[in-house]
Amino acid sequence: MRQLLLDLSAQQPPTFDTFVTGRNAELLQRLHDIASANAQPTLNDRFIYLWGETGAGKTHLLHSLAHAGADSTHRARLISPDADDSAFDYDPAVRCYLLDDCEQLPPASQIAAFNLFNQIRELGGYLVSAGAQPPALLQVREDLRTRLSWGLIYQLHGLTDDEKIAALMHSAQARGMSVSPAILSYLLTHYRRDMPSLSRMLDALDRYSLETKRSITLPLLRDLLQQEADNETP
């Protein structure tokens, strides 16, 4: 097994630039405004909830917002469902709180999230939350479910197959790769369908082509996919 294939698990830090917008332009612009401190929000605008299917990009966007604040004055704090209680403590220096996978919050964290919401509402800041379902369907405390429903709610729309192929073609051209749409269509059919995985496989295909000195063809892709499948087999 070549080291090349092991690189498939490596991920670059998510950014807004690497998010394929698709039908999510309004949401992306709003998050950009928060990151750049250009927004002049009303009270409701300071609370945003994202929901969508697995792989739609919810976590990518939360991490992008956190990354955008790493070197700026808008400091962000990313909170995972398994975070300890201190992660929910309000800090005036933190401008944006990012709460992922709300449906997985344990009972104690649900209380902490409810309290954090109320503090942000009173003292200032943003809360951007994400979950697999709309707030009204979340299996969490009623008071938290009500709070998450209070602000702006966006369904994150996944890309169609044609949009994924177009995005991958654009990415390939930017790398100077020559890849036919038929090869990318085969990749969609025989590999994971989320864009981060597809993008990593495109990177691996480029490296594999250079390593083997072979053009990017369907047989080359099949060879690479088989090697990764062998690598995943216990």
Coordinates of C-alpha atoms in Angstrom, one line a residue:
M1 CA 0.0 0.0 0.0
R2 CA 1.5 3.3 -1.1
Q3 CA 1.7 6.2 1.4
L4 CA -0.2 8.1 -1.2
L5 CA -3.5 6.4 -0.3
L6 CA -3.0 7.0 3.4
D7 CA -3.1 10.7 2.6
L8 CA -6.7 10.4 1.7
S9 CA -7.6 10.8 5.4
A10 CA -5.7 14.0 5.7
Q11 CA -7.9 17.1 5.6
Q12 CA -7.0 20.7 5.0
P13 CA -8.6 23.2 7.4
P14 CA -12.1 24.0 6.1
T15 CA -12.5 27.5 4.7
F16 CA -15.3 29.4 2.9
D17 CA -13.2 29.3 -0.2
T18 CA -13.3 25.5 -0.3
F19 CA -17.1 25.3 0.2
V20 CA -19.0 24.8 -3.0
T21 CA -21.9 27.3 -2.7
G22 CA -24.6 25.6 -4.8
R23 CA -28.0 26.9 -3.7
N24 CA -26.7 28.2 -0.4
A25 CA -25.5 31.7 -1.5
E26 CA -27.6 33.7 0.9
L27 CA -26.4 31.7 3.9
L28 CA -22.8 31.9 2.8
Q29 CA -23.0 35.6 2.4
R30 CA -24.5 36.0 5.9
L31 CA -21.7 33.9 7.4
H32 CA -19.1 35.9 5.5
D33 CA -20.6 39.1 6.9
I34 CA -20.4 37.7 10.4
A35 CA -16.7 36.7 9.9
S36 CA -15.8 40.1 8.5
A37 CA -17.8 42.0 11.1
N38 CA -19.7 43.7 8.3
A39 CA -23.1 42.7 9.5
Q40 CA -25.4 45.1 11.2
P41 CA -27.7 42.5 12.7
T42 CA -31.1 42.7 14.3
L43 CA -31.5 40.7 17.5
N44 CA -32.9 37.7 15.6
D45 CA -30.1 37.8 13.0
R46 CA -27.6 37.0 15.8
F47 CA -29.0 33.5 16.1
I48 CA -28.6 31.2 13.0
Y49 CA -29.5 27.5 12.8
L50 CA -28.3 25.3 9.9
W51 CA -29.8 21.9 9.2
G52 CA -29.3 19.4 6.4
E53 CA -28.3 15.8 5.5
T54 CA -25.0 14.3 6.4
G55 CA -22.3 15.6 4.0
A56 CA -24.2 18.8 3.1
G57 CA -21.4 20.9 4.7
K58 CA -22.8 22.0 8.1
T59 CA -19.6 21.2 10.0
H60 CA -17.5 22.6 7.2
L61 CA -19.2 26.0 7.5
L62 CA -18.9 26.1 11.3
H63 CA -15.2 25.3 11.1
S64 CA -14.8 27.9 8.3
L65 CA -16.3 30.5 10.5
A66 CA -14.0 29.5 13.4
H67 CA -11.0 29.5 11.0
A68 CA -12.0 33.0 9.7
G69 CA -11.9 34.3 13.3
A70 CA -8.6 32.8 14.2
D71 CA -6.6 35.8 13.2
S72 CA -9.1 38.5 13.6
T73 CA -11.0 40.4 16.4
H74 CA -14.2 38.4 15.9
R75 CA -13.0 35.5 18.0
A76 CA -15.1 32.3 17.6
R77 CA -15.5 29.3 19.8
L78 CA -16.5 25.9 18.3
I79 CA -18.5 23.7 20.7
S80 CA -18.9 20.0 20.0
P81 CA -21.7 17.9 21.7
D82 CA -19.2 16.2 23.9
A83 CA -17.5 19.4 25.1
D84 CA -17.3 19.9 28.9
D85 CA -19.4 22.5 30.6
S86 CA -16.8 25.2 30.5
A87 CA -17.1 25.4 26.7
F88 CA -20.6 26.9 27.2
D89 CA -19.4 29.6 29.5
Y90 CA -20.0 33.1 28.1
D91 CA -16.9 35.2 27.4
P92 CA -17.2 38.8 26.3
A93 CA -14.1 38.4 24.2
V94 CA -15.8 35.7 22.1
R95 CA -17.9 37.2 19.4
C96 CA -19.3 34.0 17.8
Y97 CA -20.2 30.7 19.4
L98 CA -20.5 27.7 17.0
L99 CA -22.6 24.7 18.3
D100 CA -22.4 21.6 16.1
D101 CA -24.6 18.4 16.1
C102 CA -27.3 19.8 18.4
E103 CA -29.2 16.5 18.2
Q104 CA -26.4 14.9 20.0
L105 CA -26.3 17.2 23.0
P106 CA -26.5 15.3 26.3
P107 CA -29.0 16.6 28.9
A108 CA -26.5 18.6 30.9
S109 CA -25.2 20.3 27.8
Q110 CA -28.7 21.1 26.7
I111 CA -29.1 23.1 29.8
A112 CA -25.8 24.8 29.3
A113 CA -26.6 25.7 25.7
F114 CA -30.0 27.2 26.8
N115 CA -28.2 29.3 29.4
L116 CA -25.6 30.4 26.8
F117 CA -28.3 31.4 24.4
N118 CA -29.9 33.7 27.0
Q119 CA -26.5 35.3 27.9
I120 CA -25.7 36.0 24.2
R121 CA -29.2 37.5 23.8
E122 CA -28.6 39.8 26.7
L123 CA -24.9 40.6 26.5
G124 CA -24.2 40.4 22.7
G125 CA -22.5 38.1 20.2
Y126 CA -23.7 35.4 17.7
L127 CA -24.7 31.8 18.1
V128 CA -24.5 29.7 14.9
S129 CA -25.9 26.2 15.5
A130 CA -26.2 23.1 13.3
G131 CA -28.2 19.9 13.4
A132 CA -29.4 17.1 11.2
Q133 CA -33.0 18.2 11.5
P134 CA -35.0 21.5 11.8
P135 CA -35.2 22.8 15.3
A136 CA -38.8 21.8 15.7
L137 CA -37.9 18.1 15.2
L138 CA -34.9 17.9 17.5
Q139 CA -35.2 15.5 20.4
V140 CA -33.9 18.1 23.0
R141 CA -35.4 20.0 25.9
E142 CA -38.5 22.1 24.8
D143 CA -36.9 25.3 26.1
L144 CA -33.8 24.8 24.0
R145 CA -35.8 23.7 21.0
T146 CA -37.7 26.9 21.2
R147 CA -34.6 29.0 21.5
L148 CA -33.0 27.3 18.4
S149 CA -36.2 28.1 16.5
W150 CA -36.1 31.7 17.4
G151 CA -33.6 33.2 14.9
L152 CA -32.8 32.5 11.3
I153 CA -33.1 28.9 10.0
Y154 CA -31.4 27.7 6.9
Q155 CA -31.7 24.3 5.2
L156 CA -28.3 23.5 3.8
H157 CA -28.9 22.2 0.3
G158 CA -26.6 19.5 -0.9
L159 CA -25.2 19.7 -4.5
T160 CA -26.8 17.8 -7.3
D161 CA -24.6 15.3 -9.2
D162 CA -24.2 17.8 -12.0
E163 CA -23.1 20.5 -9.6
K164 CA -20.6 18.1 -8.0
I165 CA -19.1 17.2 -11.3
A166 CA -18.9 20.9 -12.4
A167 CA -17.2 21.8 -9.1
L168 CA -14.7 18.9 -9.4
M169 CA -14.0 19.8 -13.1
H170 CA -13.3 23.4 -12.0
S171 CA -11.0 22.2 -9.2
A172 CA -9.2 19.8 -11.6
Q173 CA -8.7 22.6 -14.1
A174 CA -7.3 24.9 -11.4
R175 CA -4.7 22.1 -10.7
G176 CA -3.9 21.7 -14.4
M177 CA -5.4 18.2 -14.4
S178 CA -7.0 16.8 -17.5
V179 CA -10.1 14.8 -16.3
S180 CA -13.1 13.9 -18.3
P181 CA -16.6 14.3 -16.9
A182 CA -17.1 10.5 -17.5
I183 CA -14.3 9.8 -15.0
L184 CA -15.9 12.1 -12.4
S185 CA -19.3 10.5 -13.0
Y186 CA -17.7 7.1 -12.4
L187 CA -16.1 8.4 -9.2
L188 CA -19.5 9.7 -7.9
T189 CA -21.1 6.3 -8.6
H190 CA -18.3 4.1 -7.0
Y191 CA -17.0 6.3 -4.1
R192 CA -18.3 8.4 -1.2
R193 CA -20.5 11.1 -2.4
D194 CA -19.7 14.0 -0.1
M195 CA -17.6 16.8 -1.5
P196 CA -14.7 16.6 1.0
S197 CA -14.1 13.0 0.2
L198 CA -14.5 13.5 -3.5
S199 CA -12.0 16.4 -3.4
R200 CA -9.5 14.4 -1.5
M201 CA -9.8 11.5 -4.0
L202 CA -9.2 14.0 -6.8
D203 CA -6.0 15.1 -5.1
A204 CA -5.0 11.5 -4.7
L205 CA -5.7 10.8 -8.3
D206 CA -3.5 13.7 -9.4
R207 CA -0.7 12.5 -7.2
Y208 CA -1.1 8.9 -8.3
S209 CA -1.0 9.9 -12.0
L210 CA 2.2 11.8 -11.4
E211 CA 3.7 8.9 -9.3
T212 CA 2.9 6.2 -11.9
K213 CA 3.5 8.5 -14.9
R214 CA 0.1 7.5 -16.3
S215 CA -2.6 9.7 -17.7
I216 CA -5.8 10.1 -15.7
T217 CA -8.1 7.5 -17.3
L218 CA -10.8 5.3 -16.0
P219 CA -8.5 2.3 -15.5
L220 CA -6.2 4.5 -13.4
L221 CA -9.1 5.6 -11.2
R222 CA -10.3 2.0 -10.9
D223 CA -6.8 1.0 -9.8
L224 CA -6.7 3.7 -7.2
L225 CA -10.2 2.9 -5.9
Q226 CA -9.3 -0.8 -5.6
Q227 CA -6.2 0.0 -3.6
E228 CA -8.1 2.1 -1.2
A229 CA -10.7 -0.6 -0.8
D230 CA -8.0 -3.1 -0.1
N231 CA -6.5 -0.6 2.5
E232 CA -9.9 -0.4 4.3
T233 CA -10.4 -4.2 4.4
P234 CA -9.4 -5.5 7.9

